[in-house]
Amino acid sequence: MISHIYGFINTCLKSLVIEKFGEETWEKLRTLAEVQDTFMTYEIYDDVITLRLVQEACTMLDMPSEVVLKLFGEYFFSFCKMAGYDTMLRTLGGNLVEFIENLDALHSYLALSYQEMNAPSFRVEKNEDGRMLLHYYSDRKGLYHIVPGIIEAVAKDFFDSEVSMTILNQSEEDERTGKKEHVVFLVSQRSRGSKRDFRPQRENKEVTKEDEEIDRRRMRARCASLPHCPAGKRSRWDMVRSIVMFGKDNLLKSFTPCYPDKLWMEEQAFCNAFPFHIVFDKQLKVKQTGVNIQKFVPGLQTMDIRLDEYFSIVHPQVTFNIESIRKFINSQFVLKTRREMVPLASQHQSMLKLRGQMVWMESLGCMVYLCSPKLRSLQELEERGLHISDIAQHDTTRDLILLNQQRLAEMELSNQLERKKEELRILSRHLETEKKKTETLLYAMLPRHVANQLKEGKRVEAGEFQVCTILFSDVVTFTNICAACEPIQIVNMLNSMYSKFDRLTSVHDVYKVETIGDAYMVVGGVPIPADSHAERVANFALGMRIAAREVTNPITGQPIQIRVGLHTGPVLAGVVGDKMPRYCLFGDTVNTASRMESHGVPDHIHLSPFTYSALEDKGFDILERGEIQVKGKGLMTTYFLLQNLCVSEDTIMARGTGEPCVYRDNQQGTGESVRGEAIWVCLNCYVRKEETNGQTTASASSSSDLTNEDTPFLGDTTPFQKGHLNDVNSRLCRLL
């Protein structure tokens, strides 16, 4: 049989994990258990879900199952109170024994609303020493550790006492309840100092002379503790109040009921007043029945007919004999008519269920079953061919059916609201996910603060930045590569290269302005001013050069080369356009940075004198290129950025666990390999010039699309003179 459980239990388990261990723990737990995030209160779920959550919780929290289940039991009691069952639980009994004995009745009532509920059953045996044996029956194996958690929490909260529970071994077959698991607990209860003793009391306790003497002493002590009146005498009302309070406490302990000598009630009146009662003897032979039960089960009118021929016991699941019934005498019994014994005229009607109490009459050797029809709604009333008038006036079943009809309607409405709420929650979560995707795309196109202003419908004013550093780069021989390759190869090459560059913009906190073809443009100090703008862009440029070597030329299979140019100066920045708006930079600084790139050298980082001044004494290795002719600018003394002496390549590329980039001259480094490479490049350029007597042509390392205007360093036609050699020597001295 597949067992089911209501979402209320799983919701309680979720609430426990979140409250005790946090939201992240619940997310991890439900992921491991492969269950949904939300459970509907009135929805039915397979027991496997709950058991899977418990098993994964034990594994993840590294706690034994008995600890987790006991913790759940304690929390389940608190959760039920928070859910509105506080008063209902508190009024079940005046002590712990009465509370446990009425749990089955509570489950029976809740079954009116939770029809598929398969609740456990409890039975209490009182011992002479004041302890009790608690029998627990359940169709779910392995969950009995929940019981100590619940009982201990109930005793502490409701009865101000402490209990200790020990599991005893007892054979399951002796009970024949039909339940899969039967566990017996030995329960010891100890008062925590409350005024009322909640230990089980013996019935019909006789008050001895010793008890009376003890009570008198307590009364005198209580009276003596009262404050004195001004005249030195106790107040008369204080004395009366003391006696009344003492009498109240004494009556609670020494009450003895009074019974009449004979029953002052006619047999006919009794059968009419209790229309659904049954009296049967030890052999289950029917001796007496109510009038209405005879109407719906006519066979009961035959005297000495066996009760088990017409009814079967639904709850508790015990063998239908007098011994089993007496053992569970404090439980609520549910009987159901057997279909084969129902008259043919009533075959189309649903089977009649009776719910009530068994009372053993020792003097008669008979059992009386005081019961009423078990009905959940007016619909079930009609299905069984009953009417409200068939139920006795004093029977609260009449009111219960009408009230539960309204409650079922409210539950259905609540269930619909929960489903709609869950649908809205899922839609809201999906909307939030899509919103984040949109924002990510928007922030990739525009600076965050600019994008936020546009989202709010505000106009973004252009801003002037007094100083920033701009970088341009392009791919050497890109025109030739495009002419010899398929378009998809070009796209793949640029995508690979730009993806690496984009990652570096986040590493060095520079802003990517745009890409056009093979051209890549970034800026430091815009849109958020930063004193270290030049260092950030310089480190980014060094990273670009390293990353470009990891991208291959589709034609030759060799690493591609890039030219990089940097310039520092003021710019004006603002958003341009309504459709596909872009954050653009304007000013002569942009033009000069572009010239530094176009007049640069493959695989080198070309600096303007202004950028050199910003990077001077900042831990960078910079080589003076000399004075060159820059288009539109005239003669300019420019420089090559070789390396950062303070940090490693791994740090610049943010590989592994390297240190973060440092933009101040606060570290030492040698960088001999890069320094030597720069010396070789410088010497190689001059040696080639000397060999050609100043008539330099494009070398193998130069691209075929370089011109004298684009590459003034390699294409400089100025004759090689001794002054140049002196210049080389001076540069070597600075490097060495």
PDB file of N, CA and C in Angstrom, residues 8 12 73-110 117 122 149-151 153-155 157-159 198:
ATOM      1  N   PHE A   8       1.506  19.706   4.887  1.00  0.00           N
ATOM      2  CA  PHE A   8       1.733  20.376   6.176  1.00  0.00           C
ATOM      3  C   PHE A   8       2.987  19.830   6.859  1.00  0.00           C
ATOM      4  N   CYS A  12       6.519  21.843   7.536  1.00  0.00           N
ATOM      5  CA  CYS A  12       7.105  21.916   8.881  1.00  0.00           C
ATOM      6  C   CYS A  12       8.586  21.561   8.839  1.00  0.00           C
ATOM      7  N   GLY A  73      10.367  16.245  16.001  1.00  0.00           N
ATOM      8  CA  GLY A  73       9.211  16.093  16.885  1.00  0.00           C
ATOM      9  C   GLY A  73       9.007  17.307  17.770  1.00  0.00           C
ATOM     10  N   GLU A  74      10.093  17.819  18.344  1.00  0.00           N
ATOM     11  CA  GLU A  74       9.994  19.012  19.185  1.00  0.00           C
ATOM     12  C   GLU A  74       9.492  20.205  18.370  1.00  0.00           C
ATOM     13  N   TYR A  75      10.054  20.352  17.174  1.00  0.00           N
ATOM     14  CA  TYR A  75       9.660  21.503  16.359  1.00  0.00           C
ATOM     15  C   TYR A  75       8.245  21.345  15.818  1.00  0.00           C
ATOM     16  N   PHE A  76       7.821  20.106  15.544  1.00  0.00           N
ATOM     17  CA  PHE A  76       6.477  19.874  15.013  1.00  0.00           C
ATOM     18  C   PHE A  76       5.415  20.343  16.002  1.00  0.00           C
ATOM     19  N   PHE A  77       5.646  20.122  17.288  1.00  0.00           N
ATOM     20  CA  PHE A  77       4.712  20.589  18.309  1.00  0.00           C
ATOM     21  C   PHE A  77       4.602  22.120  18.270  1.00  0.00           C
ATOM     22  N   SER A  78       5.736  22.803  18.202  1.00  0.00           N
ATOM     23  CA  SER A  78       5.717  24.270  18.125  1.00  0.00           C
ATOM     24  C   SER A  78       5.077  24.748  16.829  1.00  0.00           C
ATOM     25  N   PHE A  79       5.347  24.036  15.735  1.00  0.00           N
ATOM     26  CA  PHE A  79       4.797  24.418  14.437  1.00  0.00           C
ATOM     27  C   PHE A  79       3.276  24.299  14.440  1.00  0.00           C
ATOM     28  N   CYS A  80       2.750  23.234  15.073  1.00  0.00           N
ATOM     29  CA  CYS A  80       1.296  23.069  15.164  1.00  0.00           C
ATOM     30  C   CYS A  80       0.671  24.201  15.974  1.00  0.00           C
ATOM     31  N   LYS A  81       1.345  24.612  17.034  1.00  0.00           N
ATOM     32  CA  LYS A  81       0.832  25.727  17.839  1.00  0.00           C
ATOM     33  C   LYS A  81       0.798  27.010  17.015  1.00  0.00           C
ATOM     34  N   MET A  82       1.871  27.255  16.257  1.00  0.00           N
ATOM     35  CA  MET A  82       1.911  28.457  15.425  1.00  0.00           C
ATOM     36  C   MET A  82       0.880  28.411  14.307  1.00  0.00           C
ATOM     37  N   ALA A  83       0.498  27.191  13.894  1.00  0.00           N
ATOM     38  CA  ALA A  83      -0.469  27.035  12.806  1.00  0.00           C
ATOM     39  C   ALA A  83      -1.915  27.195  13.277  1.00  0.00           C
ATOM     40  N   GLY A  84      -2.123  27.453  14.577  1.00  0.00           N
ATOM     41  CA  GLY A  84      -3.469  27.706  15.071  1.00  0.00           C
ATOM     42  C   GLY A  84      -4.088  26.569  15.859  1.00  0.00           C
ATOM     43  N   TYR A  85      -3.299  25.504  16.149  1.00  0.00           N
ATOM     44  CA  TYR A  85      -3.833  24.360  16.885  1.00  0.00           C
ATOM     45  C   TYR A  85      -3.499  24.423  18.376  1.00  0.00           C
ATOM     46  N   ASP A  86      -3.031  25.553  18.853  1.00  0.00           N
ATOM     47  CA  ASP A  86      -2.592  25.681  20.239  1.00  0.00           C
ATOM     48  C   ASP A  86      -3.719  25.357  21.221  1.00  0.00           C
ATOM     49  N   THR A  87      -4.851  26.048  21.082  1.00  0.00           N
ATOM     50  CA  THR A  87      -5.970  25.848  22.006  1.00  0.00           C
ATOM     51  C   THR A  87      -6.515  24.430  21.916  1.00  0.00           C
ATOM     52  N   MET A  88      -6.590  23.904  20.709  1.00  0.00           N
ATOM     53  CA  MET A  88      -7.104  22.549  20.515  1.00  0.00           C
ATOM     54  C   MET A  88      -6.228  21.528  21.231  1.00  0.00           C
ATOM     55  N   LEU A  89      -4.912  21.694  21.146  1.00  0.00           N
ATOM     56  CA  LEU A  89      -3.997  20.775  21.809  1.00  0.00           C
ATOM     57  C   LEU A  89      -4.031  20.954  23.326  1.00  0.00           C
ATOM     58  N   ARG A  90      -4.101  22.190  23.763  1.00  0.00           N
ATOM     59  CA  ARG A  90      -4.040  22.481  25.193  1.00  0.00           C
ATOM     60  C   ARG A  90      -5.242  21.917  25.949  1.00  0.00           C
ATOM     61  N   THR A  91      -6.374  21.789  25.278  1.00  0.00           N
ATOM     62  CA  THR A  91      -7.598  21.337  25.941  1.00  0.00           C
ATOM     63  C   THR A  91      -7.854  19.846  25.780  1.00  0.00           C
ATOM     64  N   LEU A  92      -6.885  19.096  25.256  1.00  0.00           N
ATOM     65  CA  LEU A  92      -7.101  17.663  25.069  1.00  0.00           C
ATOM     66  C   LEU A  92      -7.221  16.927  26.395  1.00  0.00           C
ATOM     67  N   GLY A  93      -6.441  17.333  27.401  1.00  0.00           N
ATOM     68  CA  GLY A  93      -6.479  16.631  28.680  1.00  0.00           C
ATOM     69  C   GLY A  93      -5.895  17.459  29.794  1.00  0.00           C
ATOM     70  N   GLY A  94      -6.274  17.104  31.028  1.00  0.00           N
ATOM     71  CA  GLY A  94      -5.775  17.828  32.187  1.00  0.00           C
ATOM     72  C   GLY A  94      -4.416  17.369  32.642  1.00  0.00           C
ATOM     73  N   ASN A  95      -3.947  16.227  32.163  1.00  0.00           N
ATOM     74  CA  ASN A  95      -2.599  15.755  32.459  1.00  0.00           C
ATOM     75  C   ASN A  95      -2.062  15.030  31.231  1.00  0.00           C
ATOM     76  N   LEU A  96      -0.819  14.591  31.319  1.00  0.00           N
ATOM     77  CA  LEU A  96      -0.157  14.009  30.152  1.00  0.00           C
ATOM     78  C   LEU A  96      -0.839  12.736  29.693  1.00  0.00           C
ATOM     79  N   VAL A  97      -1.304  11.914  30.632  1.00  0.00           N
ATOM     80  CA  VAL A  97      -1.969  10.662  30.261  1.00  0.00           C
ATOM     81  C   VAL A  97      -3.245  10.952  29.483  1.00  0.00           C
ATOM     82  N   GLU A  98      -4.060  11.880  29.993  1.00  0.00           N
ATOM     83  CA  GLU A  98      -5.296  12.234  29.299  1.00  0.00           C
ATOM     84  C   GLU A  98      -5.002  12.836  27.930  1.00  0.00           C
ATOM     85  N   PHE A  99      -3.932  13.609  27.853  1.00  0.00           N
ATOM     86  CA  PHE A  99      -3.550  14.199  26.563  1.00  0.00           C
ATOM     87  C   PHE A  99      -3.265  13.110  25.538  1.00  0.00           C
ATOM     88  N   ILE A 100      -2.445  12.125  25.927  1.00  0.00           N
ATOM     89  CA  ILE A 100      -2.074  11.066  24.988  1.00  0.00           C
ATOM     90  C   ILE A 100      -3.283  10.212  24.633  1.00  0.00           C
ATOM     91  N   GLU A 101      -4.132   9.917  25.622  1.00  0.00           N
ATOM     92  CA  GLU A 101      -5.302   9.076  25.364  1.00  0.00           C
ATOM     93  C   GLU A 101      -6.280   9.722  24.388  1.00  0.00           C
ATOM     94  N   ASN A 102      -6.255  11.036  24.275  1.00  0.00           N
ATOM     95  CA  ASN A 102      -7.188  11.727  23.384  1.00  0.00           C
ATOM     96  C   ASN A 102      -6.562  12.135  22.058  1.00  0.00           C
ATOM     97  N   LEU A 103      -5.310  11.729  21.821  1.00  0.00           N
ATOM     98  CA  LEU A 103      -4.679  12.052  20.539  1.00  0.00           C
ATOM     99  C   LEU A 103      -5.397  11.370  19.384  1.00  0.00           C
ATOM    100  N   ASP A 104      -5.810  10.126  19.582  1.00  0.00           N
ATOM    101  CA  ASP A 104      -6.529   9.424  18.514  1.00  0.00           C
ATOM    102  C   ASP A 104      -7.834  10.131  18.175  1.00  0.00           C
ATOM    103  N   ALA A 105      -8.514  10.671  19.206  1.00  0.00           N
ATOM    104  CA  ALA A 105      -9.751  11.411  18.948  1.00  0.00           C
ATOM    105  C   ALA A 105      -9.461  12.675  18.145  1.00  0.00           C
ATOM    106  N   LEU A 106      -8.346  13.330  18.449  1.00  0.00           N
ATOM    107  CA  LEU A 106      -7.964  14.515  17.683  1.00  0.00           C
ATOM    108  C   LEU A 106      -7.676  14.147  16.235  1.00  0.00           C
ATOM    109  N   HIS A 107      -6.963  13.046  16.032  1.00  0.00           N
ATOM    110  CA  HIS A 107      -6.682  12.598  14.664  1.00  0.00           C
ATOM    111  C   HIS A 107      -7.973  12.257  13.919  1.00  0.00           C
ATOM    112  N   SER A 108      -8.920  11.684  14.638  1.00  0.00           N
ATOM    113  CA  SER A 108     -10.204  11.354  14.022  1.00  0.00           C
ATOM    114  C   SER A 108     -10.939  12.618  13.584  1.00  0.00           C
ATOM    115  N   TYR A 109     -10.862  13.646  14.413  1.00  0.00           N
ATOM    116  CA  TYR A 109     -11.504  14.912  14.034  1.00  0.00           C
ATOM    117  C   TYR A 109     -10.798  15.545  12.835  1.00  0.00           C
ATOM    118  N   LEU A 110      -9.464  15.540  12.871  1.00  0.00           N
ATOM    119  CA  LEU A 110      -8.719  16.135  11.760  1.00  0.00           C
ATOM    120  C   LEU A 110      -8.941  15.370  10.462  1.00  0.00           C
ATOM    121  N   MET A 117      -5.518  11.325   5.574  1.00  0.00           N
ATOM    122  CA  MET A 117      -4.536  11.280   6.647  1.00  0.00           C
ATOM    123  C   MET A 117      -4.435   9.875   7.232  1.00  0.00           C
ATOM    124  N   PHE A 122      -2.094   5.740  19.480  1.00  0.00           N
ATOM    125  CA  PHE A 122      -1.423   5.688  20.774  1.00  0.00           C
ATOM    126  C   PHE A 122      -2.318   4.983  21.795  1.00  0.00           C
ATOM    127  N   GLY A 149      10.308  13.430  21.042  1.00  0.00           N
ATOM    128  CA  GLY A 149      10.405  14.873  20.854  1.00  0.00           C
ATOM    129  C   GLY A 149       9.081  15.571  21.100  1.00  0.00           C
ATOM    130  N   ILE A 150       7.979  14.978  20.604  1.00  0.00           N
ATOM    131  CA  ILE A 150       6.660  15.586  20.786  1.00  0.00           C
ATOM    132  C   ILE A 150       6.220  15.514  22.247  1.00  0.00           C
ATOM    133  N   ILE A 151       6.326  14.327  22.850  1.00  0.00           N
ATOM    134  CA  ILE A 151       5.843  14.142  24.221  1.00  0.00           C
ATOM    135  C   ILE A 151       6.623  15.016  25.205  1.00  0.00           C
ATOM    136  N   ALA A 153       8.118  17.852  24.572  1.00  0.00           N
ATOM    137  CA  ALA A 153       7.729  19.245  24.367  1.00  0.00           C
ATOM    138  C   ALA A 153       6.354  19.530  24.961  1.00  0.00           C
ATOM    139  N   VAL A 154       5.421  18.578  24.822  1.00  0.00           N
ATOM    140  CA  VAL A 154       4.075  18.746  25.388  1.00  0.00           C
ATOM    141  C   VAL A 154       4.138  18.812  26.907  1.00  0.00           C
ATOM    142  N   ALA A 155       4.888  17.883  27.518  1.00  0.00           N
ATOM    143  CA  ALA A 155       4.989  17.858  28.982  1.00  0.00           C
ATOM    144  C   ALA A 155       5.599  19.150  29.518  1.00  0.00           C
ATOM    145  N   ASP A 157       5.686  22.196  28.013  1.00  0.00           N
ATOM    146  CA  ASP A 157       4.903  23.402  27.710  1.00  0.00           C
ATOM    147  C   ASP A 157       3.553  23.406  28.413  1.00  0.00           C
ATOM    148  N   PHE A 158       2.822  22.305  28.346  1.00  0.00           N
ATOM    149  CA  PHE A 158       1.449  22.273  28.857  1.00  0.00           C
ATOM    150  C   PHE A 158       1.358  21.890  30.341  1.00  0.00           C
ATOM    151  N   PHE A 159       2.247  21.011  30.792  1.00  0.00           N
ATOM    152  CA  PHE A 159       2.094  20.463  32.133  1.00  0.00           C
ATOM    153  C   PHE A 159       3.282  20.757  33.053  1.00  0.00           C
ATOM    154  N   PHE A 198       0.767  16.782  37.906  1.00  0.00           N
ATOM    155  CA  PHE A 198       0.211  16.221  36.684  1.00  0.00           C
ATOM    156  C   PHE A 198       0.461  14.731  36.558  1.00  0.00           C
TER     157      PHE A 198
END
